[in-house]
Amino acid sequence: MKEQEIEKNKTQEKLKLIFTMAVFGTIGIFVRFIPLSSGIIASIRGIIGTLFLIIFVKIKGENISFQAIKNNFKILCISGILIGANWIMLFEAYNYTTVATATLCYYLAPIFIIILSPIVLKEKLTLKKIICVVIALIGMFFISGVMQQGEIGNTFFKGIIYGVGAAVLYACVVLLNKFLKNISAYEMTIVQLFIAAITVIPHVLFTESLPVKGEITFQVILMLIMIGVIHTGITYAMYFSTVKTLKAQTLAIFSYIDPVVAILLSAFFLKENMNMFSIIGAVLILGSTFVSEI
């Protein structure tokens, strides 16, 4: 009976992870219609996400354990800084190379997680997991459009470096969160998002122009709130709660759902091309995700 309950909980956590990744995949649709720089959007989403979670926890009548935060503060601080730096590097990758190439580089993160998890977390690395990750990565090649890439220059390689750097930082955050103890997903996410937002603000002030009055419309404010509340506050709390219960390798495989959803929605809502390569890539990624869990 106990084993059945454990399996049921694992299934629920996996469904929660699938939902979270699907929501993450929709953020590009919102960002496309916000006429602000990536850094400003990132800092605002971090601040709104933090405030929402604090209010949500208070409404639920739950207490924030400052002792738990204090006990885990070093890891929370480091991971929060890494999240902020991750946002910055990913946005820089978008500036220096194509979105497709930056996405491919960013989704090398699961590879780093799977490679490091046996060393850092002592998790077993199976042949099936390795094969599934390779298949998923091949799927990312199809989806990214790298196979159709034209000339490659220094700027392109700079974008790749930023993209891979973002992937490394993301992998480090996932692995670091495994070492957090006796702290709720809400407490963890509140601190990490707040520190991430603080990390991004100096980057915005020194490298980007502040928005002018005409750019801040009611529609923009509404979309920023949605990104902060739904795509940041709620989904980050759900995602990091699964990090504490599911294996790092499982998290790595399921993370590929995010780009698949993003590409499908961009094709449907933004009328971006969904060619045969993209369809093949989506099948490879979703197929490898399913096979890895049966």
Coordinates of C-alpha atoms in Angstrom, one line a residue:
M1 CA 0.0 0.0 0.0
K2 CA 2.8 2.3 0.9
E3 CA 4.6 1.6 -2.4
Q4 CA 1.4 2.4 -4.3
E5 CA 1.1 5.7 -2.5
I6 CA 4.7 6.5 -3.4
E7 CA 4.1 5.7 -7.1
K8 CA 0.9 7.8 -7.0
N9 CA 2.9 10.8 -5.6
K10 CA 5.6 10.4 -8.2
T11 CA 2.9 10.3 -11.0
Q12 CA 1.4 13.5 -9.6
E13 CA 4.8 15.2 -9.4
K14 CA 5.5 14.2 -13.1
L15 CA 2.1 15.6 -14.2
K16 CA 2.9 18.8 -12.3
L17 CA 6.3 19.0 -14.0
I18 CA 4.7 18.5 -17.5
F19 CA 2.2 21.3 -16.7
T20 CA 5.0 23.6 -15.5
M21 CA 7.1 23.0 -18.6
A22 CA 4.1 23.6 -20.9
V23 CA 3.4 26.9 -19.2
F24 CA 7.1 27.9 -19.5
G25 CA 6.8 27.2 -23.2
T26 CA 4.1 29.9 -23.5
I27 CA 6.1 32.8 -22.2
G28 CA 7.6 33.6 -25.6
I29 CA 4.1 34.5 -26.9
F30 CA 3.7 37.1 -24.2
V31 CA 7.2 38.5 -24.4
R32 CA 6.8 39.0 -28.2
F33 CA 4.0 41.5 -27.5
I34 CA 5.8 43.5 -24.8
P35 CA 7.8 46.4 -26.2
L36 CA 10.4 46.4 -23.5
S37 CA 14.0 45.1 -23.3
S38 CA 14.6 41.5 -22.2
G39 CA 16.4 42.6 -19.1
I40 CA 13.6 44.9 -17.9
I41 CA 11.1 42.1 -18.5
A42 CA 13.2 39.7 -16.5
S43 CA 13.7 42.1 -13.5
I44 CA 10.0 42.9 -13.4
R45 CA 8.9 39.3 -13.6
G46 CA 11.2 38.5 -10.7
I47 CA 9.9 41.3 -8.5
I48 CA 6.2 40.6 -9.4
G49 CA 6.7 36.8 -8.9
T50 CA 8.2 37.4 -5.5
L51 CA 5.5 39.7 -4.3
F52 CA 2.8 37.4 -5.6
L53 CA 4.2 34.4 -3.7
I54 CA 4.5 36.4 -0.5
I55 CA 0.8 37.5 -0.7
F56 CA -0.3 34.0 -1.7
V57 CA 1.4 32.4 1.2
K58 CA -0.1 34.9 3.6
I59 CA -3.6 34.3 2.1
K60 CA -3.2 30.6 2.6
G61 CA -2.4 31.2 6.2
E62 CA 1.0 29.6 6.0
N63 CA 4.0 31.0 7.8
I64 CA 7.3 31.8 6.2
S65 CA 10.0 30.0 8.2
F66 CA 12.8 32.5 8.4
Q67 CA 14.8 29.9 10.3
A68 CA 14.5 27.5 7.3
I69 CA 15.6 30.3 5.0
K70 CA 18.5 31.1 7.3
N71 CA 19.6 27.5 7.4
N72 CA 19.6 27.3 3.6
F73 CA 20.6 30.9 2.9
K74 CA 24.0 30.2 1.4
I75 CA 22.6 27.8 -1.2
L76 CA 19.5 30.0 -1.8
C77 CA 21.7 33.1 -2.3
I78 CA 24.0 31.3 -4.7
S79 CA 21.2 29.7 -6.7
G80 CA 19.3 33.0 -6.9
I81 CA 22.3 34.8 -8.3
L82 CA 22.8 32.0 -10.8
I83 CA 19.1 32.3 -11.9
G84 CA 19.6 36.1 -12.4
A85 CA 22.9 35.5 -14.3
N86 CA 21.1 32.7 -16.3
W87 CA 18.4 35.2 -17.4
I88 CA 21.1 37.7 -18.5
M89 CA 23.2 35.2 -20.4
L90 CA 20.2 33.7 -22.2
F91 CA 19.0 37.2 -23.3
E92 CA 22.5 38.0 -24.5
A93 CA 22.5 34.8 -26.5
Y94 CA 19.3 35.9 -28.2
N95 CA 21.0 39.3 -29.1
Y96 CA 24.1 37.7 -30.6
T97 CA 22.7 34.7 -32.5
T98 CA 19.3 33.4 -33.7
V99 CA 16.6 32.4 -31.2
A100 CA 16.8 28.9 -32.5
T101 CA 20.5 28.5 -31.9
A102 CA 20.3 30.1 -28.5
T103 CA 17.5 27.7 -27.6
L104 CA 19.6 24.7 -28.7
C105 CA 22.6 25.9 -26.6
Y106 CA 20.4 26.5 -23.6
Y107 CA 18.9 23.1 -23.8
L108 CA 22.3 21.6 -23.4
A109 CA 21.5 22.1 -19.7
P110 CA 19.9 18.6 -19.3
I111 CA 23.1 17.1 -20.7
F112 CA 25.1 18.8 -18.0
I113 CA 22.6 17.7 -15.4
I114 CA 22.7 14.0 -16.5
I115 CA 26.5 14.1 -16.7
L116 CA 27.0 15.7 -13.3
S117 CA 24.2 14.0 -11.4
P118 CA 26.0 10.6 -10.9
I119 CA 29.0 12.6 -9.5
V120 CA 27.2 15.3 -7.4
L121 CA 24.0 13.4 -6.4
K122 CA 25.2 9.8 -6.7
E123 CA 22.2 9.0 -9.0
K124 CA 22.4 6.0 -11.3
L125 CA 23.1 6.8 -14.9
T126 CA 21.4 4.2 -17.1
L127 CA 22.0 3.4 -20.8
K128 CA 18.4 4.1 -21.6
K129 CA 18.6 7.6 -20.1
I130 CA 21.7 8.3 -22.1
I131 CA 20.1 7.2 -25.4
C132 CA 16.9 9.2 -24.7
V133 CA 18.9 12.3 -24.0
V134 CA 20.9 11.9 -27.2
I135 CA 17.6 11.4 -29.2
A136 CA 16.1 14.5 -27.5
L137 CA 19.2 16.5 -28.4
I138 CA 19.0 15.3 -32.0
G139 CA 15.4 16.5 -31.9
M140 CA 16.5 19.9 -30.7
F141 CA 18.9 20.1 -33.7
F142 CA 15.9 19.5 -36.0
I143 CA 13.7 22.1 -34.2
S144 CA 16.4 24.8 -33.9
G145 CA 17.1 25.1 -37.6
V146 CA 20.8 24.7 -37.1
M147 CA 20.9 22.2 -39.9
Q148 CA 19.9 25.1 -42.2
Q149 CA 22.2 27.7 -40.7
G150 CA 24.1 29.9 -43.1
E151 CA 27.4 31.6 -42.5
I152 CA 28.9 31.5 -39.0
G153 CA 30.9 34.5 -37.7
N154 CA 32.4 35.7 -34.5
T155 CA 29.1 37.2 -33.3
F156 CA 27.4 33.8 -33.8
F157 CA 30.0 32.1 -31.7
K158 CA 29.7 34.7 -29.0
G159 CA 26.0 33.9 -28.9
I160 CA 26.8 30.2 -28.6
I161 CA 29.1 31.0 -25.6
Y162 CA 26.4 32.9 -23.9
G163 CA 23.8 30.2 -24.6
V164 CA 26.1 27.4 -23.3
G165 CA 26.9 29.6 -20.3
A166 CA 23.2 30.0 -19.5
A167 CA 22.8 26.2 -19.8
V168 CA 25.6 25.6 -17.3
L169 CA 24.1 28.0 -14.8
Y170 CA 20.6 26.4 -15.2
A171 CA 22.1 23.0 -14.5
C172 CA 23.9 24.3 -11.4
V173 CA 20.6 25.7 -10.1
V174 CA 18.8 22.3 -10.5
L175 CA 21.6 20.5 -8.8
L176 CA 22.0 23.0 -6.0
N177 CA 18.3 22.8 -5.1
K178 CA 18.8 19.1 -4.4
F179 CA 20.8 20.1 -1.3
L180 CA 18.1 22.3 0.2
K181 CA 16.7 20.8 3.4
N182 CA 13.5 21.4 5.4
I183 CA 12.3 24.4 3.4
S184 CA 9.0 24.7 1.4
A185 CA 8.9 25.4 -2.3
Y186 CA 7.3 28.8 -1.6
E187 CA 10.1 29.9 0.8
M188 CA 12.7 28.6 -1.6
T189 CA 11.2 30.3 -4.6
I190 CA 10.5 33.7 -2.9
V191 CA 14.1 34.1 -1.9
Q192 CA 15.6 32.9 -5.2
L193 CA 13.4 35.1 -7.3
F194 CA 14.1 38.1 -5.2
I195 CA 17.8 37.6 -5.4
A196 CA 17.5 36.9 -9.1
A197 CA 15.6 40.2 -9.7
I198 CA 18.3 42.1 -7.7
T199 CA 21.0 40.5 -9.8
V200 CA 19.3 41.6 -13.1
I201 CA 18.7 45.2 -12.1
P202 CA 22.3 46.4 -12.3
H203 CA 22.6 44.8 -15.7
V204 CA 19.5 46.8 -16.8
L205 CA 20.7 50.1 -15.4
F206 CA 24.2 49.9 -16.9
T207 CA 23.5 48.3 -20.3
E208 CA 19.9 49.1 -21.3
S209 CA 17.7 52.1 -21.9
L210 CA 14.7 52.6 -19.6
P211 CA 11.3 52.5 -21.2
V212 CA 9.6 55.7 -22.3
K213 CA 6.1 56.8 -21.2
G214 CA 4.4 55.6 -24.4
E215 CA 5.6 52.0 -24.1
I216 CA 3.8 51.4 -20.8
T217 CA 0.2 50.7 -21.8
F218 CA -2.5 48.9 -19.9
Q219 CA -2.0 45.8 -22.1
V220 CA 1.7 45.8 -21.4
I221 CA 1.1 46.1 -17.6
L222 CA -1.4 43.2 -17.8
M223 CA 1.0 41.0 -19.7
L224 CA 3.8 41.8 -17.3
I225 CA 1.6 40.9 -14.3
M226 CA 0.7 37.6 -16.0
I227 CA 4.3 36.8 -16.7
G228 CA 5.2 37.6 -13.1
V229 CA 2.3 35.8 -11.5
I230 CA 1.7 32.8 -13.8
H231 CA 5.0 32.2 -15.6
T232 CA 7.2 33.1 -12.6
G233 CA 5.6 32.9 -9.2
I234 CA 3.3 29.9 -9.7
T235 CA 5.3 27.9 -12.1
Y236 CA 8.6 28.3 -10.3
A237 CA 7.1 27.2 -7.0
M238 CA 5.6 24.1 -8.7
Y239 CA 8.8 23.4 -10.6
F240 CA 11.2 23.6 -7.6
S241 CA 8.8 21.4 -5.6
T242 CA 9.3 18.7 -8.2
V243 CA 13.0 19.2 -8.1
K244 CA 13.0 18.0 -4.5
T245 CA 11.2 14.8 -5.2
L246 CA 12.1 13.7 -8.8
K247 CA 15.5 12.5 -10.0
A248 CA 17.6 15.1 -11.8
Q249 CA 17.8 13.0 -14.9
T250 CA 13.9 12.8 -15.0
L251 CA 13.8 16.6 -14.7
A252 CA 16.4 16.9 -17.5
I253 CA 14.3 14.7 -20.0
F254 CA 11.0 16.5 -19.2
S255 CA 12.5 19.9 -19.6
Y256 CA 12.4 19.4 -23.4
I257 CA 8.6 19.8 -23.3
D258 CA 9.2 23.6 -22.9
P259 CA 10.7 24.3 -26.3
V260 CA 8.3 21.9 -28.1
V261 CA 5.3 23.8 -26.7
A262 CA 7.0 27.2 -27.5
I263 CA 7.5 26.2 -31.2
L264 CA 4.0 24.8 -31.6
L265 CA 2.4 27.9 -30.1
S266 CA 4.6 30.3 -32.1
A267 CA 3.6 28.5 -35.3
F268 CA -0.1 28.7 -34.4
F269 CA -0.4 32.2 -32.8
L270 CA 2.6 34.0 -34.5
K271 CA 2.3 32.2 -37.8
E272 CA 6.0 31.2 -37.7
N273 CA 7.0 28.4 -40.0
M274 CA 6.5 24.9 -38.7
N275 CA 8.4 22.9 -41.3
M276 CA 9.0 19.2 -41.5
F277 CA 12.3 19.5 -39.5
S278 CA 10.4 21.0 -36.6
I279 CA 7.7 18.3 -36.7
I280 CA 10.4 15.6 -36.7
G281 CA 12.2 17.3 -33.8
A282 CA 9.0 17.5 -31.8
V283 CA 8.3 13.8 -32.3
L284 CA 11.8 12.9 -31.3
I285 CA 11.7 15.0 -28.2
L286 CA 8.3 13.9 -26.9
G287 CA 9.0 10.3 -27.9
S288 CA 12.3 10.2 -26.0
T289 CA 10.5 11.8 -23.0
F290 CA 7.9 9.0 -23.0
V291 CA 10.3 6.1 -23.6
S292 CA 12.6 7.3 -20.7
E293 CA 9.8 6.8 -18.2
I294 CA 8.4 3.4 -19.3

